[in-house]
mmCIF file of C-alpha atoms and ligand atoms in Angstrom:
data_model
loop_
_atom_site.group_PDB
_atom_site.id
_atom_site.type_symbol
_atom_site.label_atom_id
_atom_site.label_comp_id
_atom_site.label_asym_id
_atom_site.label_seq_id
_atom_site.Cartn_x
_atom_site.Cartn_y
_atom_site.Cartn_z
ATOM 1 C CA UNK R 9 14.481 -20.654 35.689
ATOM 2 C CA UNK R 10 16.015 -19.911 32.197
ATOM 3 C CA UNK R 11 17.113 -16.535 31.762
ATOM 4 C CA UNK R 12 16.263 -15.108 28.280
ATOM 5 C CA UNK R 13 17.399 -12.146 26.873
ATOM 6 C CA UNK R 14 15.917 -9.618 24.406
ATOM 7 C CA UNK R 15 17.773 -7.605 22.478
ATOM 8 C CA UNK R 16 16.507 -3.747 23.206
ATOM 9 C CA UNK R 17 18.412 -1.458 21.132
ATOM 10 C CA UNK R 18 15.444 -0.602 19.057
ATOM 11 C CA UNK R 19 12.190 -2.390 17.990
ATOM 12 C CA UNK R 20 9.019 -4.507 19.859
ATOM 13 C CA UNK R 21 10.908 -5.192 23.193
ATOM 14 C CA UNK R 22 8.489 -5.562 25.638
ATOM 15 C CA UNK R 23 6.078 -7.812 23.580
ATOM 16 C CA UNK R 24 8.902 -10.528 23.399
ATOM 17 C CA UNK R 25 9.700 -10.099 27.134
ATOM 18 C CA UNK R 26 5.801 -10.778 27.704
ATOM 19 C CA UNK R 27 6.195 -13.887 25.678
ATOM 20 C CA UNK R 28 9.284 -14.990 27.475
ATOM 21 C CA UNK R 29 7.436 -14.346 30.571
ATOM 22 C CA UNK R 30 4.187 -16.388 29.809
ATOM 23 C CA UNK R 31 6.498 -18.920 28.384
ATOM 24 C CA UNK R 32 7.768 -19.340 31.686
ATOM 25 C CA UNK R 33 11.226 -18.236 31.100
ATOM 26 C CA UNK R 34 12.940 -14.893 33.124
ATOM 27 C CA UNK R 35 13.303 -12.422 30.386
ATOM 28 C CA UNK R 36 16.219 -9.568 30.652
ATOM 29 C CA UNK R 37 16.576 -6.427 28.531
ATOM 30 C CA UNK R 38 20.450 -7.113 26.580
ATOM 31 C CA UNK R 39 22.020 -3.972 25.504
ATOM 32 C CA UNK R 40 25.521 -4.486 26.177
ATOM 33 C CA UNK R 41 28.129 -7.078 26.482
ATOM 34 C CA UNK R 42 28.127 -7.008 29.666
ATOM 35 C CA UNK R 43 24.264 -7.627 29.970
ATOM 36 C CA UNK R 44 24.959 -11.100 27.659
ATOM 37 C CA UNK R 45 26.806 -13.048 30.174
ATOM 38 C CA UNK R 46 24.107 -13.177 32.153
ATOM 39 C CA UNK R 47 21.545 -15.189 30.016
ATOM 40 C CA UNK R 48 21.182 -18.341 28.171
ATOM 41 C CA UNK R 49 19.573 -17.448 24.716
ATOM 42 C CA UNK R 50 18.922 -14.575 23.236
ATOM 43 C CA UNK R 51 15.804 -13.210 21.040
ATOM 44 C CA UNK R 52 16.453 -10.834 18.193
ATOM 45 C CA UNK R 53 13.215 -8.370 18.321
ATOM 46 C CA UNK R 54 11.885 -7.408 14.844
ATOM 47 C CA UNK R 55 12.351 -3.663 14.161
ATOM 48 C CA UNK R 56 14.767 -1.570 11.513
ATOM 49 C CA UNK R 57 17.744 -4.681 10.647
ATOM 50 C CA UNK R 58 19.618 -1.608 9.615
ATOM 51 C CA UNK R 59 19.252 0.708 12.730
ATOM 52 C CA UNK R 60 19.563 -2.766 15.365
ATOM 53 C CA UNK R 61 22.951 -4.143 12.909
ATOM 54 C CA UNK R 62 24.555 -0.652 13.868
ATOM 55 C CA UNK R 63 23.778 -0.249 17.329
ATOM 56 C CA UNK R 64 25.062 -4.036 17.997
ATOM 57 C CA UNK R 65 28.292 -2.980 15.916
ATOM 58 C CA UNK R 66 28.749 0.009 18.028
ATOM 59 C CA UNK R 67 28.283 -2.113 21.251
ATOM 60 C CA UNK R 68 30.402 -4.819 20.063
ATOM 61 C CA UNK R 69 27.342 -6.818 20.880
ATOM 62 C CA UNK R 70 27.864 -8.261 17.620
ATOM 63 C CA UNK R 71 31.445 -9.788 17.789
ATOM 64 C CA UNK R 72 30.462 -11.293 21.124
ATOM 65 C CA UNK R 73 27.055 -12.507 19.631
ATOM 66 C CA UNK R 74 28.936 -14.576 17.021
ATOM 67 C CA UNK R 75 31.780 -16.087 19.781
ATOM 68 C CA UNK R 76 28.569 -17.169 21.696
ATOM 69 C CA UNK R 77 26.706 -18.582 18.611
ATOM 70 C CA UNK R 78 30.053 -20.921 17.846
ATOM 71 C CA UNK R 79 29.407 -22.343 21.722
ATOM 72 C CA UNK R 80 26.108 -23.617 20.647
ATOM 73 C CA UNK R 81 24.667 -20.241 22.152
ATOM 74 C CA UNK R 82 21.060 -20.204 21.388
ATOM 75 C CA UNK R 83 19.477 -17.327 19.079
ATOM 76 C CA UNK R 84 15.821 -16.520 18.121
ATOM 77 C CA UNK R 85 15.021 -14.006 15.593
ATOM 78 C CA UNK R 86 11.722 -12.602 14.327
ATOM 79 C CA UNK R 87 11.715 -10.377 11.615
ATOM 80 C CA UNK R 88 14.285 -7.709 11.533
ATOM 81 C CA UNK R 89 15.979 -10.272 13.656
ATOM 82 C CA UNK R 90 15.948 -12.764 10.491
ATOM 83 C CA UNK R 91 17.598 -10.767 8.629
ATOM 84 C CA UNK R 92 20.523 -9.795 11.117
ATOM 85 C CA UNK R 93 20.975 -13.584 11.845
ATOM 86 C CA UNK R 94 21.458 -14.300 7.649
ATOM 87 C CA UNK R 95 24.490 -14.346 6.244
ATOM 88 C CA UNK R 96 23.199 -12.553 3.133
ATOM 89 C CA UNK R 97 20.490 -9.887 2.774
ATOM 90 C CA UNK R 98 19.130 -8.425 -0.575
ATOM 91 C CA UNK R 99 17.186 -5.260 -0.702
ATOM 92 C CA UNK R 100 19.923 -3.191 1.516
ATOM 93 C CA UNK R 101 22.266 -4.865 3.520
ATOM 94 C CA UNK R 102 22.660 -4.121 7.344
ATOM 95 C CA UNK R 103 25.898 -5.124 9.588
ATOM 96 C CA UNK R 104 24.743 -8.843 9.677
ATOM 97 C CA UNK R 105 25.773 -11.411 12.430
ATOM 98 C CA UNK R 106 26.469 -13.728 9.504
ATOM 99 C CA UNK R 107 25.263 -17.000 11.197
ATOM 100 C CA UNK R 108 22.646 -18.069 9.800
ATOM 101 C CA UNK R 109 22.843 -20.043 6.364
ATOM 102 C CA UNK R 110 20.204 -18.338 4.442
ATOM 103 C CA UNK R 111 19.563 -15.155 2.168
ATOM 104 C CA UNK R 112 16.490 -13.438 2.924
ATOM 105 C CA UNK R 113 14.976 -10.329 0.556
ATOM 106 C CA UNK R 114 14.098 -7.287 2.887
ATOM 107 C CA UNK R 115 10.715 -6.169 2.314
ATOM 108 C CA UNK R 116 9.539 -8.468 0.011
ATOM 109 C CA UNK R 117 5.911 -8.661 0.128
ATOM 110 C CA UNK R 118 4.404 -6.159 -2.391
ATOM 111 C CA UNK R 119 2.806 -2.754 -0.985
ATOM 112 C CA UNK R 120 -0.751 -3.834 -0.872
ATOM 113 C CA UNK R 121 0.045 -6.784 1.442
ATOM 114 C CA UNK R 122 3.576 -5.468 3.374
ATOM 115 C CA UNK R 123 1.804 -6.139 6.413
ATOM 116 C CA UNK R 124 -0.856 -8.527 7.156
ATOM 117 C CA UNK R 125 -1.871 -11.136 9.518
ATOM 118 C CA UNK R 126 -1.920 -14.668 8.966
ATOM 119 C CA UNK R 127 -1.993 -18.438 10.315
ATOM 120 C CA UNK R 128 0.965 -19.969 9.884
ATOM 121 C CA UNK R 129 0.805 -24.244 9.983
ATOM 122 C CA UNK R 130 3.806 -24.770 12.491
ATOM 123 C CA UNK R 131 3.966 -28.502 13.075
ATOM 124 C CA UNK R 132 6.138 -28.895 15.763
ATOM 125 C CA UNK R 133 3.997 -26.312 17.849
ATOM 126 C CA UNK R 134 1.098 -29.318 17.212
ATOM 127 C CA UNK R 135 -2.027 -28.684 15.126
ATOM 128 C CA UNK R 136 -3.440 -25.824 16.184
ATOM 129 C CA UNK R 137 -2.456 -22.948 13.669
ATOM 130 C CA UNK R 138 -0.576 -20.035 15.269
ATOM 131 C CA UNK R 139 -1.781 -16.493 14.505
ATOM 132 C CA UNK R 140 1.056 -14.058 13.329
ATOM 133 C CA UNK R 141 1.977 -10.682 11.708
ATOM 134 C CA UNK R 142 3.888 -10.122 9.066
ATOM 135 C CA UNK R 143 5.311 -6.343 9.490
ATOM 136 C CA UNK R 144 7.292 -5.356 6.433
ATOM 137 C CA UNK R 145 8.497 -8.999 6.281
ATOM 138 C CA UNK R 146 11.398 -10.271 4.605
ATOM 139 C CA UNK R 147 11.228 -13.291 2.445
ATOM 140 C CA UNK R 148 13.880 -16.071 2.995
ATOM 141 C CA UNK R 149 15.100 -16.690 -0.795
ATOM 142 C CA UNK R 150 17.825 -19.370 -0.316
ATOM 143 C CA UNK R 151 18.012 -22.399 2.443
ATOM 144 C CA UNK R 152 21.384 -23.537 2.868
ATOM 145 C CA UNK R 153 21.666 -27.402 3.575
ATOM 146 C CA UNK R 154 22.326 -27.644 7.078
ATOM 147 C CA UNK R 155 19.149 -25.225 7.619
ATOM 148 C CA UNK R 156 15.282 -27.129 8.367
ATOM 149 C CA UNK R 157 12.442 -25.656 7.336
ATOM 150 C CA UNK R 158 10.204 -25.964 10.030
ATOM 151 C CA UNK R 159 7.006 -24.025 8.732
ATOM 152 C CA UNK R 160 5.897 -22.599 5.101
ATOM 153 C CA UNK R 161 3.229 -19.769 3.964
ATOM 154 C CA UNK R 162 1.856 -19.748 0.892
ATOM 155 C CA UNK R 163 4.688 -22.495 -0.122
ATOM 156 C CA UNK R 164 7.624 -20.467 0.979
ATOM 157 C CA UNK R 165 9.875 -21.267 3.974
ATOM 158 C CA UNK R 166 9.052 -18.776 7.174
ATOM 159 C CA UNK R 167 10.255 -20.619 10.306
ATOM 160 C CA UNK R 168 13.595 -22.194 10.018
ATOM 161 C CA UNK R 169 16.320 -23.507 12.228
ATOM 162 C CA UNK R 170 20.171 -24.588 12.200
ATOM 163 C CA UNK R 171 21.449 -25.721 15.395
ATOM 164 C CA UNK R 172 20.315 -23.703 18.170
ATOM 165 C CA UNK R 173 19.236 -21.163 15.865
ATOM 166 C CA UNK R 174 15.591 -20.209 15.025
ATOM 167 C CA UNK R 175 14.522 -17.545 12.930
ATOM 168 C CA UNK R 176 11.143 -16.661 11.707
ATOM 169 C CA UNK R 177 10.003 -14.172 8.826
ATOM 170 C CA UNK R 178 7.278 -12.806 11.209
ATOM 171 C CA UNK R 179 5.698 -11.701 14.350
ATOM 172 C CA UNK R 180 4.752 -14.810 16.931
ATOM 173 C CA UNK R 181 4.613 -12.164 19.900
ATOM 174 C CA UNK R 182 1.934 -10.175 19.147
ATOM 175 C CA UNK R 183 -1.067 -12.609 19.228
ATOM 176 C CA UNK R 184 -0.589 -13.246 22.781
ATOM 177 C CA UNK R 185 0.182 -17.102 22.015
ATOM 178 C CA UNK R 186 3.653 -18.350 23.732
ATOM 179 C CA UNK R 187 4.176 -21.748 22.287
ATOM 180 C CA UNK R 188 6.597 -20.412 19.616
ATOM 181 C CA UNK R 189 8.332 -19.004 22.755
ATOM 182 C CA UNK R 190 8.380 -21.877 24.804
ATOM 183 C CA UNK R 191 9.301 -24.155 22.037
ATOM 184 C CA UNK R 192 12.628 -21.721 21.796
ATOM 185 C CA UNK R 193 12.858 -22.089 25.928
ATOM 186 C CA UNK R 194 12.791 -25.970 26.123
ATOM 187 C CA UNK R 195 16.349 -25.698 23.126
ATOM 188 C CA UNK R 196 17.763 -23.472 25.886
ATOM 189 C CA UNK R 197 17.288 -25.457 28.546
ATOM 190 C CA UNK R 198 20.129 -28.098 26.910
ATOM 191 C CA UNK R 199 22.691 -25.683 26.332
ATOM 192 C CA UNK R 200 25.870 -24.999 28.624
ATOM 193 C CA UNK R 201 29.096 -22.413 27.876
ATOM 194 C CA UNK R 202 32.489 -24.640 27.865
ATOM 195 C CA UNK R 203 33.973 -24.127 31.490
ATOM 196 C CA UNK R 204 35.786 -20.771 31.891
HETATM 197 N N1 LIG W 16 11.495 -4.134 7.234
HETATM 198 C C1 LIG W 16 12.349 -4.328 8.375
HETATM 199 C C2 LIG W 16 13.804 -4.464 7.948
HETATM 200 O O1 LIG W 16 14.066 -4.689 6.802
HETATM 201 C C3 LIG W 16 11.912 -5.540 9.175
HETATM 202 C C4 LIG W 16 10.519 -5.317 9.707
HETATM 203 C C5 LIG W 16 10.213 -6.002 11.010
HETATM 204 O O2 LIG W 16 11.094 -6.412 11.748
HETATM 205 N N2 LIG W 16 8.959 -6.088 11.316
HETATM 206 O O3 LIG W 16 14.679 -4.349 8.745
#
């Protein structure tokens, strides 16, 4: 069974180890280095980017995040997750992981609409539409080239990917549905470290 972990320094924990669960994957709580060795992706919960980016600095999660990600090491961020994954962030910047080619805008939807839900076309989830939240979302402003856009809202990209990284402006964990999950499980699955 794939071991997944989630990120709990701050932000909607639990909700992604449900979805990890239903998904069919083992989910495990990361907090320290230590805890990272022991699983074979790792989800970036949506929260405060600025709160999570310190607490992984402090941890030195994030240097041993980034070693991992050049390995091919699997990451899957919602939200506040996005935003630590970018290598640029407008609208305050938090300690970013830097490995994801994209600039996102923090808080970008206007006050009347910073949080909503939607459905969100995701093609390669098939055609049913999968029901999300947007909570405070970010808006991804710049694609770099070797980043796909896998799904769009309202014309703008909100579900993108570069290697075995995934990110996703908002919320596929509160809804209850796990394909977004599993979809991130079955890239796992076809990822090893390089022998010790
Ligand atoms: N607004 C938060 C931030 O900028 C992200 C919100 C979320 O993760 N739902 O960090």
């Amino acid at each position: 069974m794939v071991r997944i972990g989630v990120l709990a320094l701050q932000g909607d924990v639990q909700e992604h180890m449900a979805m990890v669960e239903a998904a069919g994957g083992r989910p495990v709580e990361v907090r320290t280095v230590e805890h990272l060795k022991g699983v074979d992706g790792l989800i970036l919960p949506g929260g405060e980017s600025t709160t999570i980016g310190g607490l992984m600095a402090r941890y030195g999660l994030d240097e041993a995040i980034r070693e991992r990600v050049r390995w091919g090491f699997p990451l899957f961020g919602t939200c506040a997750g996005l935003i630590l994954m970018a290598v640029e962030a407008l609208g305050g910047e938090p300690p970013l992981l830097g490995v994801l080619d994209v600039t996102v805008h923090r808080n970008a939807y206007g006050r009347q609409r910073e949080s909503f839900e939607a459905e969100v076309e995701v093609p390669i989830l098939g055609p049913a539409p999968l029901a999300v939240a947007f909570i405070r979302a970010p808006r991804i402003v710049r694609v770099g080239p070797n980043v796909e856009v896998l799904a769009t809202f309202r014309g703008e990209p909100v579900l993108v990917r570069q290697g075995n990284l995934l990110a996703a402006t908002f919320h596929p964990e509160i809804a209850g549905d796990p394909r977004m999950h599993k979809f991130f499980l079955e890239g796992v699955t076809s990822w090893s470290p390089p022998a010790a």
